[in-house]
Amino acid sequence: RIHTFHSFANEIIKTYPDRFSRIIGREHMEELEQRRIMQGAIDNAKTVLLRPRNDPGYYVPHCISALKELKRENINPKEFKKLVLEQEGTLTHSKDTVHKSGRFAGEVKGSHRFAIDRVKKNKELARVYDEYEKALAGKRLYDFEDMLMEAVHTLERDRDLLLKLQEESQYILADEHQDANNAQNRLLELLSSIHENPNLFIVGDEKQAIFRFQGASLENFLYFNRLFKN
């Protein structure tokens, strides 16, 4: 079988729909509907920073892009909220927050102010993520990134389905792997982990690992070098 990661995930969902209780019976969402749902999520989350008074819809595409990135990195709303709180805690306990000398001695550093603003926006985004997922569930919809996340999460808890797919996937080749993100790596890891040293053929060029907006990174590309050293 030859697949993209998403088409592989989609085939699993369509072949074993009863194994995907969270999205069974849902329809794939179109882009226009996604924008409407995101605007509603921003409104319902009672955001301030992500809903400017003069242009309430300004951050809609930014939020869609941010949630796509989170899902590609296999981060759900609960995990994202935890990460934001950790980020806030790090800033709160940071000692290098004010200028020690010079003209602005005693004043909070500009970089620290911007970091605080980012945390405030991320706290709102965490609420938006929650509202967005609730809206998708209520409307019986799922987005493009959900296909991969659902496949990963289901295989993590459904041992029978995982074993069946592992038995069917004795030899795996992943091409252009420098573009892989965390969710895609996790899927490869699950499928190949039936063996201590699996027949997993990774093809890629780390010099081309430039698509960070797709969730790719050199860290993800080199992951399997460490996981399967032999």
XYZ file of N, CA and C in Angstrom:
690
model
N 0.853 -1.198 0.000
C 0.000 0.000 0.000
C 0.880 1.236 0.000
N 0.457 2.227 -0.745
C 1.160 3.509 -0.787
C 0.202 4.588 -0.296
N 0.641 5.352 0.696
C -0.231 6.349 1.318
C 0.538 7.610 1.685
N -0.193 8.702 1.795
C 0.270 9.805 2.630
C -0.106 9.408 4.060
N 0.446 10.107 5.044
C 0.088 9.798 6.429
C -1.415 9.965 6.639
N -1.975 11.037 6.080
C -3.398 11.306 6.306
C -4.292 10.294 5.597
N -3.910 9.891 4.393
C -4.760 8.916 3.694
C -4.703 7.559 4.392
N -3.546 7.228 4.971
C -3.434 5.988 5.740
C -4.347 6.047 6.960
N -4.289 7.179 7.688
C -5.138 7.348 8.863
C -6.609 7.305 8.473
N -6.950 7.964 7.370
C -8.346 8.005 6.920
C -8.843 6.613 6.536
N -7.976 5.812 5.934
C -8.366 4.450 5.551
C -8.655 3.601 6.788
N -7.826 3.773 7.836
C -8.058 3.033 9.086
C -9.418 3.422 9.673
N -9.700 4.736 9.689
C -10.960 5.223 10.253
C -12.157 4.670 9.485
N -12.052 4.637 8.153
C -13.175 4.170 7.328
C -13.311 2.644 7.383
N -12.196 1.938 7.561
C -12.235 0.477 7.596
C -12.712 -0.053 8.943
N -12.349 0.665 10.023
C -12.711 0.226 11.377
C -13.454 1.347 12.113
N -14.597 1.802 11.590
C -15.281 2.960 12.193
C -15.704 2.742 13.637
N -16.040 1.494 14.000
C -16.488 1.216 15.366
C -15.363 1.386 16.385
N -14.131 1.427 15.924
C -12.989 1.625 16.825
C -12.741 3.102 17.127
N -13.455 3.967 16.407
C -13.236 5.412 16.549
C -14.504 6.069 17.101
N -14.775 5.761 18.359
C -16.033 6.193 18.980
C -16.164 7.712 19.047
N -15.043 8.434 19.149
C -15.118 9.892 19.295
C -15.596 10.576 18.027
N -15.247 10.026 16.868
C -15.607 10.705 15.619
C -16.493 9.854 14.708
N -16.962 8.687 15.187
C -17.796 7.847 14.344
C -19.050 8.616 13.906
N -19.337 8.570 12.632
C -20.502 9.266 12.093
C -20.265 10.732 11.787
N -19.087 11.244 12.076
C -18.801 12.649 11.785
C -18.411 12.845 10.320
N -18.580 14.088 9.851
C -18.206 14.452 8.485
C -16.978 15.349 8.514
N -16.204 15.279 7.427
C -15.038 16.155 7.320
C -15.497 17.593 7.094
N -14.874 18.531 7.772
C -15.292 19.938 7.749
C -14.632 20.701 6.599
N -15.424 21.545 5.943
C -14.897 22.409 4.885
C -14.282 23.668 5.497
N -13.446 24.355 4.710
C -12.699 25.511 5.217
C -13.606 26.643 5.695
N -14.670 26.938 4.935
C -15.573 28.030 5.311
C -16.260 27.741 6.637
N -16.676 26.490 6.811
C -17.321 26.092 8.065
C -16.324 26.180 9.222
N -15.086 25.842 8.950
C -14.054 25.920 9.986
C -13.873 27.353 10.478
N -13.904 28.318 9.573
C -13.764 29.726 9.963
C -14.947 30.161 10.834
N -16.153 29.725 10.464
C -17.347 30.075 11.258
C -17.242 29.487 12.661
N -16.834 28.227 12.745
C -16.726 27.556 14.035
C -15.644 28.204 14.888
N -14.541 28.586 14.254
C -13.461 29.228 15.005
C -13.904 30.577 15.551
N -14.640 31.351 14.764
C -15.140 32.635 15.251
C -16.059 32.421 16.447
N -16.907 31.407 16.358
C -17.791 31.094 17.482
C -17.014 30.659 18.718
N -15.936 29.897 18.511
C -15.113 29.444 19.633
C -14.431 30.630 20.311
N -13.946 31.580 19.517
C -13.313 32.785 20.058
C -14.315 33.602 20.863
N -15.535 33.709 20.337
C -16.587 34.453 21.043
C -16.963 33.754 22.352
N -17.177 32.438 22.283
C -17.630 31.688 23.458
C -16.562 31.586 24.541
N -15.289 31.695 24.141
C -14.197 31.611 25.109
C -14.008 32.921 25.871
N -14.839 33.914 25.508
C -14.782 35.230 26.172
C -13.357 35.803 26.133
N -12.792 35.764 24.943
C -11.440 36.281 24.757
C -11.449 37.808 24.665
N -10.333 38.392 24.981
C -10.139 39.838 24.875
C -9.015 40.130 23.880
N -7.854 39.528 24.126
C -6.696 39.747 23.260
C -6.899 39.148 21.870
N -7.598 38.017 21.802
C -7.823 37.349 20.516
C -9.112 37.805 19.840
N -9.737 38.835 20.384
C -10.966 39.364 19.782
C -10.941 40.890 19.866
N -10.087 41.529 19.052
C -9.981 42.994 19.083
C -11.331 43.652 18.790
N -11.631 44.707 19.524
C -12.930 45.362 19.390
C -13.178 45.864 17.973
N -12.144 46.405 17.332
C -12.317 46.984 15.992
C -12.335 45.944 14.874
N -11.896 44.722 15.183
C -11.896 43.654 14.175
C -11.974 42.299 14.879
N -13.179 41.895 15.332
C -13.346 40.667 16.127
C -12.871 39.393 15.426
N -12.820 39.424 14.086
C -12.421 38.217 13.352
C -10.957 38.187 12.954
N -10.188 39.172 13.422
C -8.793 39.298 12.976
C -7.967 38.047 13.265
N -8.158 37.446 14.440
C -7.317 36.315 14.847
C -7.880 34.951 14.430
N -8.982 34.932 13.691
C -9.561 33.646 13.265
C -8.549 32.805 12.487
N -7.945 33.334 11.404
C -6.970 32.504 10.675
C -5.741 32.155 11.505
N -5.334 33.061 12.402
C -4.180 32.792 13.262
C -4.481 31.638 14.222
N -5.690 31.626 14.768
C -6.077 30.552 15.695
C -6.200 29.211 14.965
N -6.755 29.238 13.759
C -6.844 28.006 12.965
C -5.450 27.449 12.718
N -4.533 28.322 12.336
C -3.156 27.907 12.076
C -2.494 27.356 13.344
N -2.733 28.004 14.477
C -2.132 27.573 15.739
C -2.648 26.190 16.152
N -3.960 25.961 16.001
C -4.517 24.665 16.392
C -4.062 23.561 15.443
N -3.876 23.900 14.169
C -3.321 22.917 13.226
C -1.945 22.479 13.684
N -1.119 23.461 14.081
C 0.238 23.155 14.538
C 0.213 22.294 15.799
N -0.680 22.614 16.727
C -0.786 21.826 17.960
C -1.189 20.388 17.658
N -2.145 20.212 16.761
C -2.605 18.867 16.430
C -1.526 18.088 15.687
N -0.761 18.779 14.843
C 0.325 18.102 14.141
C 1.401 17.630 15.110
N 1.520 18.343 16.227
C 2.477 17.933 17.249
C 1.827 17.015 18.291
N 0.585 16.582 17.995
C -0.122 15.604 18.832
C -0.405 16.143 20.233
N -0.749 17.440 20.303
C -1.037 18.092 21.583
C -2.532 18.396 21.663
N -3.223 17.804 22.616
C -4.659 18.038 22.770
C -4.899 19.237 23.687
N -6.146 19.686 23.828
C -6.425 20.876 24.652
C -5.914 20.784 26.085
N -6.085 19.639 26.719
C -5.633 19.475 28.102
C -4.109 19.609 28.198
N -3.402 19.001 27.256
C -1.937 19.064 27.258
C -1.451 20.480 26.973
N -2.157 21.173 26.073
C -1.757 22.540 25.749
C -1.936 23.460 26.957
N -3.045 23.299 27.659
C -3.283 24.108 28.855
C -2.173 23.883 29.882
N -1.756 22.645 30.032
C -0.668 22.321 30.967
C 0.635 22.994 30.545
N 0.926 22.989 29.250
C 2.146 23.616 28.737
C 2.142 25.126 28.987
N 0.975 25.744 28.796
C 0.857 27.192 29.004
C 1.074 27.535 30.474
N 0.501 26.736 31.364
C 0.686 26.972 32.797
C 2.152 26.805 33.208
N 2.820 25.839 32.595
C 4.252 25.654 32.864
C 5.044 26.863 32.368
N 4.667 27.360 31.196
C 5.318 28.545 30.638
C 5.108 29.747 31.553
N 3.894 29.883 32.069
C 3.586 30.982 32.980
C 4.391 30.860 34.267
N 4.517 29.632 34.777
C 5.279 29.414 35.994
C 6.750 29.749 35.822
N 7.299 29.410 34.671
C 8.699 29.729 34.376
C 8.924 31.226 34.375
N 8.001 31.964 33.764
C 8.113 33.427 33.720
C 7.973 34.037 35.116
N 7.037 33.504 35.900
C 6.786 34.029 37.239
C 8.017 33.903 38.130
N 8.738 32.797 37.965
C 9.894 32.545 38.829
C 11.213 32.989 38.208
N 11.123 33.614 37.042
C 12.338 34.101 36.387
C 12.931 35.278 37.178
N 14.246 35.263 37.345
C 14.915 36.337 38.087
C 15.448 37.436 37.169
N 15.594 37.113 35.892
C 16.152 38.077 34.946
C 15.020 38.822 34.241
N 14.267 39.620 35.003
C 13.091 40.290 34.448
C 13.207 41.808 34.366
N 14.128 42.401 35.118
C 14.255 43.864 35.120
C 15.683 44.275 34.778
N 15.804 45.483 34.267
C 17.131 46.031 33.972
C 17.858 46.315 35.287
N 19.075 45.814 35.386
C 19.854 45.977 36.619
C 20.541 47.349 36.700
N 20.810 47.938 35.548
C 21.515 49.225 35.540
C 21.134 50.013 34.291
N 21.721 51.191 34.171
C 21.470 52.010 32.993
C 20.237 52.871 33.142
N 19.851 53.455 32.029
C 18.745 54.414 32.020
C 17.426 53.807 32.499
N 17.231 52.514 32.204
C 15.943 51.872 32.553
C 16.078 50.950 33.763
N 17.047 51.204 34.605
C 17.257 50.379 35.796
C 15.971 50.276 36.622
N 15.626 49.047 36.997
C 14.429 48.819 37.795
C 13.175 48.567 36.987
N 13.213 48.876 35.679
C 12.032 48.656 34.830
C 12.040 47.242 34.260
N 10.833 46.701 34.062
C 10.703 45.363 33.489
C 11.201 45.372 32.051
N 11.993 44.373 31.700
C 12.549 44.284 30.351
C 11.444 44.116 29.314
N 11.671 44.712 28.149
C 10.694 44.612 27.067
C 10.458 43.173 26.651
N 11.533 42.383 26.611
C 11.405 40.977 26.215
C 10.511 40.209 27.189
N 10.602 40.570 28.494
C 9.776 39.897 29.497
C 8.311 40.313 29.337
N 8.084 41.579 29.031
C 6.706 42.050 28.803
C 6.073 41.302 27.627
N 6.846 41.137 26.551
C 6.333 40.435 25.379
C 6.065 38.966 25.701
N 6.942 38.369 26.518
C 6.750 36.974 26.916
C 5.464 36.824 27.731
N 5.201 37.782 28.615
C 3.967 37.772 29.412
C 2.744 37.898 28.510
N 2.841 38.780 27.511
C 1.733 38.949 26.559
C 1.469 37.654 25.794
N 2.542 36.949 25.420
C 2.376 35.677 24.695
C 1.659 34.657 25.565
N 2.016 34.618 26.846
C 1.358 33.679 27.763
C -0.125 34.020 27.894
N -0.436 35.311 28.003
C -1.839 35.730 28.112
C -2.626 35.303 26.874
N -2.022 35.480 25.692
C -2.693 35.059 24.454
C -2.846 33.543 24.410
N -1.813 32.827 24.866
C -1.884 31.368 24.857
C -2.928 30.841 25.835
N -3.123 31.541 26.955
C -4.166 31.133 27.900
C -5.541 31.293 27.264
N -5.716 32.367 26.489
C -6.972 32.531 25.753
C -7.098 31.468 24.668
N -5.978 31.181 23.986
C -6.006 30.175 22.929
C -6.371 28.801 23.493
N -5.939 28.504 24.703
C -6.278 27.229 25.344
C -7.790 27.119 25.529
N -8.417 28.230 25.915
C -9.892 28.230 26.061
C -10.564 28.096 24.690
N -9.989 28.759 23.694
C -10.529 28.668 22.329
C -10.447 27.226 21.828
N -9.313 26.567 22.093
C -9.119 25.166 21.679
C -10.216 24.285 22.274
N -10.515 24.494 23.552
C -11.589 23.741 24.216
C -12.934 23.969 23.524
N -13.266 25.251 23.294
C -14.549 25.598 22.684
C -14.639 25.068 21.252
N -13.522 25.106 20.533
C -13.473 24.623 19.148
C -13.779 23.127 19.098
N -13.174 22.367 19.995
C -13.403 20.922 20.018
C -14.833 20.593 20.427
N -15.385 21.371 21.354
C -16.782 21.172 21.747
C -17.718 21.429 20.576
N -17.417 22.480 19.804
C -18.245 22.832 18.654
C -18.192 21.740 17.586
N -17.000 21.193 17.345
C -16.870 20.111 16.361
C -17.695 18.898 16.785
N -17.622 18.574 18.077
C -18.387 17.428 18.584
C -19.886 17.672 18.442
N -20.313 18.903 18.762
C -21.731 19.240 18.683
C -22.278 19.204 17.274
N -21.455 19.564 16.303
C -21.884 19.599 14.902
C -21.539 18.312 14.154
N -20.958 17.346 14.853
C -20.574 16.059 14.261
C -19.605 16.249 13.093
N -18.557 17.036 13.353
C -17.554 17.325 12.339
C -16.156 16.989 12.859
N -15.204 16.855 11.947
C -13.788 16.757 12.319
C -12.970 17.475 11.256
N -11.799 17.956 11.649
C -10.971 18.678 10.688
C -9.864 17.769 10.151
N -9.100 18.294 9.217
C -8.080 17.514 8.513
C -7.062 16.909 9.470
N -6.609 17.708 10.442
C -5.600 17.234 11.388
C -6.136 16.157 12.325
N -7.467 16.139 12.542
C -8.054 15.147 13.446
C -7.839 13.720 12.960
N -7.766 13.540 11.633
C -7.605 12.188 11.099
C -6.365 11.516 11.694
N -5.255 12.222 11.676
C -4.001 11.659 12.177
C -4.019 11.520 13.695
N -4.512 12.559 14.391
C -4.580 12.496 15.854
C -5.454 11.346 16.324
N -6.604 11.153 15.684
C -7.507 10.083 16.090
C -6.889 8.717 15.847
N -6.180 8.565 14.723
C -5.518 7.296 14.443
C -4.481 6.993 15.517
N -3.674 7.988 15.875
C -2.635 7.799 16.893
C -3.250 7.472 18.244
N -4.227 8.276 18.675
C -4.812 8.077 20.002
C -5.540 6.733 20.111
N -6.189 6.330 19.021
C -6.901 5.051 19.041
C -5.923 3.887 19.107
N -4.849 3.953 18.331
C -3.865 2.869 18.345
C -3.121 2.803 19.664
N -3.006 3.918 20.366
C -2.352 3.917 21.671
C -3.163 3.156 22.721
N -4.486 3.121 22.556
C -5.313 2.471 23.574
C -5.969 1.174 23.081
N -6.015 0.957 21.763
C -6.682 -0.224 21.209
C -5.629 -1.247 20.779
N -5.254 -2.107 21.696
C -4.162 -3.054 21.439
C -4.502 -4.034 20.317
N -5.751 -4.460 20.228
C -6.142 -5.433 19.196
C -5.988 -4.841 17.799
N -6.476 -3.625 17.617
C -6.362 -2.987 16.304
C -4.896 -2.717 15.970
N -4.144 -2.265 16.963
C -2.724 -2.000 16.737
C -1.995 -3.263 16.302
N -2.245 -4.370 16.991
C -1.571 -5.619 16.659
C -1.926 -6.075 15.245
N -3.188 -5.919 14.861
C -3.610 -6.305 13.511
C -2.861 -5.493 12.456
N -2.764 -4.173 12.675
C -2.077 -3.320 11.711
C -0.576 -3.575 11.714
N -0.013 -3.861 12.878
C 1.410 -4.190 12.951
C 1.710 -5.458 12.156
N 0.829 -6.449 12.277
C 1.025 -7.706 11.555
C 0.918 -7.509 10.048
N 0.114 -6.524 9.631
C -0.053 -6.232 8.203
C 1.053 -5.339 7.658
N 1.825 -4.727 8.550
C 2.825 -3.734 8.123
C 4.224 -4.199 8.528
N 4.684 -5.279 7.910
C 5.977 -5.856 8.277
C 7.158 -5.026 7.773
N 6.951 -4.346 6.663
C 8.012 -3.516 6.091
C 7.453 -2.118 5.823
N 8.089 -1.118 6.387
C 7.573 0.256 6.282
C 8.662 1.167 5.727
N 8.308 1.923 4.702
C 9.206 2.937 4.162
C 8.536 4.296 4.277
N 9.203 5.245 4.931
C 8.687 6.611 5.058
C 9.589 7.533 4.251
N 9.031 8.123 3.207
C 9.815 8.975 2.309
C 9.664 10.445 2.701
N 10.630 11.278 2.262
C 10.619 12.723 2.558
C 10.405 12.961 4.058
N 11.077 12.163 4.868
C 10.794 12.167 6.296
C 11.291 13.416 7.017
N 12.113 14.219 6.356
C 12.537 15.470 7.002
C 11.342 16.408 7.226
N 10.237 16.144 6.544
C 9.034 16.963 6.702
C 8.068 16.402 7.744
N 8.443 15.302 8.398
C 7.523 14.649 9.337
C 7.341 15.473 10.607
N 6.141 15.393 11.167
C 5.881 16.047 12.451
C 5.725 14.983 13.541
N 5.463 15.423 14.760
C 5.440 14.521 15.905
C 4.335 13.472 15.802
N 3.151 13.874 15.341
C 2.041 12.922 15.215
C 2.373 11.840 14.179
N 3.000 12.239 13.086
C 3.372 11.270 12.053
C 4.442 10.311 12.562
N 5.416 10.840 13.298
C 6.435 9.980 13.898
C 5.823 8.981 14.868
N 4.868 9.448 15.649
C 4.220 8.564 16.622
C 3.488 7.427 15.911
N 2.849 7.725 14.785
C 2.163 6.688 14.019
C 3.160 5.647 13.513
N 4.298 6.101 12.978
C 5.332 5.175 12.520
C 5.859 4.323 13.674
N 6.051 4.967 14.814
C 6.568 4.252 15.984
C 5.596 3.159 16.431
N 4.309 3.479 16.460
C 3.305 2.502 16.877
C 3.258 1.318 15.917
N 3.263 1.611 14.618
C 3.158 0.544 13.620
C 4.375 -0.376 13.629
N 5.546 0.175 13.928
C 6.778 -0.609 13.823
C 7.220 -1.237 15.140
N 6.588 -0.892 16.246
C 7.098 -1.295 17.559
C 6.799 -2.743 17.936
N 6.254 -3.522 17.010
C 6.037 -4.945 17.283
C 7.382 -5.666 17.374
N 8.418 -5.106 16.722
C 9.759 -5.691 16.747
C 10.733 -4.779 17.486
N 11.720 -5.391 18.144
C 12.744 -4.597 18.823
C 13.574 -3.804 17.825
N 13.861 -4.427 16.680
C 14.570 -3.759 15.585
C 13.739 -3.924 14.314
N 12.769 -3.059 14.091
C 11.803 -3.240 13.001
C 12.394 -2.955 11.616
N 11.680 -3.424 10.605
C 12.037 -3.139 9.219
C 11.461 -1.772 8.834
N 12.082 -0.738 9.361
C 11.612 0.628 9.138
C 12.669 1.380 8.338
N 12.305 1.774 7.126
C 13.232 2.412 6.199
C 12.872 3.898 6.118
N 13.727 4.746 6.717
C 13.476 6.185 6.753
C 14.314 6.870 5.676
N 13.678 7.638 4.818
C 14.367 8.339 3.738
C 14.147 9.840 3.887
N 15.226 10.595 3.917
C 15.061 12.044 4.012
C 16.406 12.754 3.996
N 16.342 14.061 3.940
C 17.545 14.890 3.907
C 17.383 15.996 4.941
N 18.188 15.929 6.021
C 18.033 16.913 7.095
C 18.291 18.336 6.625
N 19.025 18.501 5.519
C 19.292 19.845 4.998
C 18.016 20.483 4.430
N 17.019 19.646 4.165
C 15.752 20.158 3.623
C 14.661 20.291 4.693
N 15.032 20.110 5.954
C 14.046 20.174 7.037
C 13.708 21.635 7.321
N 12.957 22.235 6.425
C 12.675 23.671 6.512
C 11.204 23.974 6.748
N 10.354 22.958 6.694
C 8.914 23.205 6.763
C 8.413 23.201 8.199
N 8.941 24.103 9.036
C 8.541 24.135 10.441
C 7.062 24.449 10.586
N 6.502 25.173 9.615
C 5.073 25.497 9.701
C 4.216 24.249 9.559
N 4.754 23.171 9.053
C 4.027 21.915 8.958
C 4.313 21.007 10.147
N 5.073 21.510 11.104
C 5.381 20.718 12.285
C 6.654 19.912 12.147
N 7.354 20.066 11.025
C 8.573 19.299 10.821
C 9.726 19.931 11.590
N 10.679 19.132 11.966
C 11.864 19.648 12.634
C 12.963 18.614 12.543
N 14.194 19.057 12.697
C 15.332 18.135 12.681
C 15.208 17.128 13.810
N 14.664 17.554 14.958
C 14.472 16.664 16.100
C 13.587 15.484 15.714
N 12.478 15.767 15.015
C 11.583 14.691 14.592
C 12.256 13.775 13.584
N 13.038 14.366 12.684
C 13.693 13.584 11.639
C 14.687 12.586 12.230
N 15.432 13.016 13.257
C 16.472 12.172 13.841
C 15.949 11.256 14.956
N 14.659 11.343 15.251
C 14.066 10.619 16.378
C 14.341 9.116 16.321
N 14.174 8.521 15.142
C 14.297 7.075 15.030
C 15.746 6.590 15.108
N 16.685 7.480 14.819
C 18.095 7.121 15.012
C 18.366 6.746 16.461
N 17.712 7.475 17.376
C 17.894 7.209 18.803
C 17.004 6.076 19.292
N 15.792 5.985 18.732
C 14.836 4.984 19.188
C 15.291 3.566 18.832
N 15.768 3.386 17.598
C 16.220 2.073 17.135
C 17.699 2.182 16.744
N 18.568 2.134 17.719
C 19.989 2.385 17.489
C 20.652 1.350 16.605
N 20.105 0.151 16.583
C 20.728 -0.928 15.785
C 20.114 -1.105 14.398
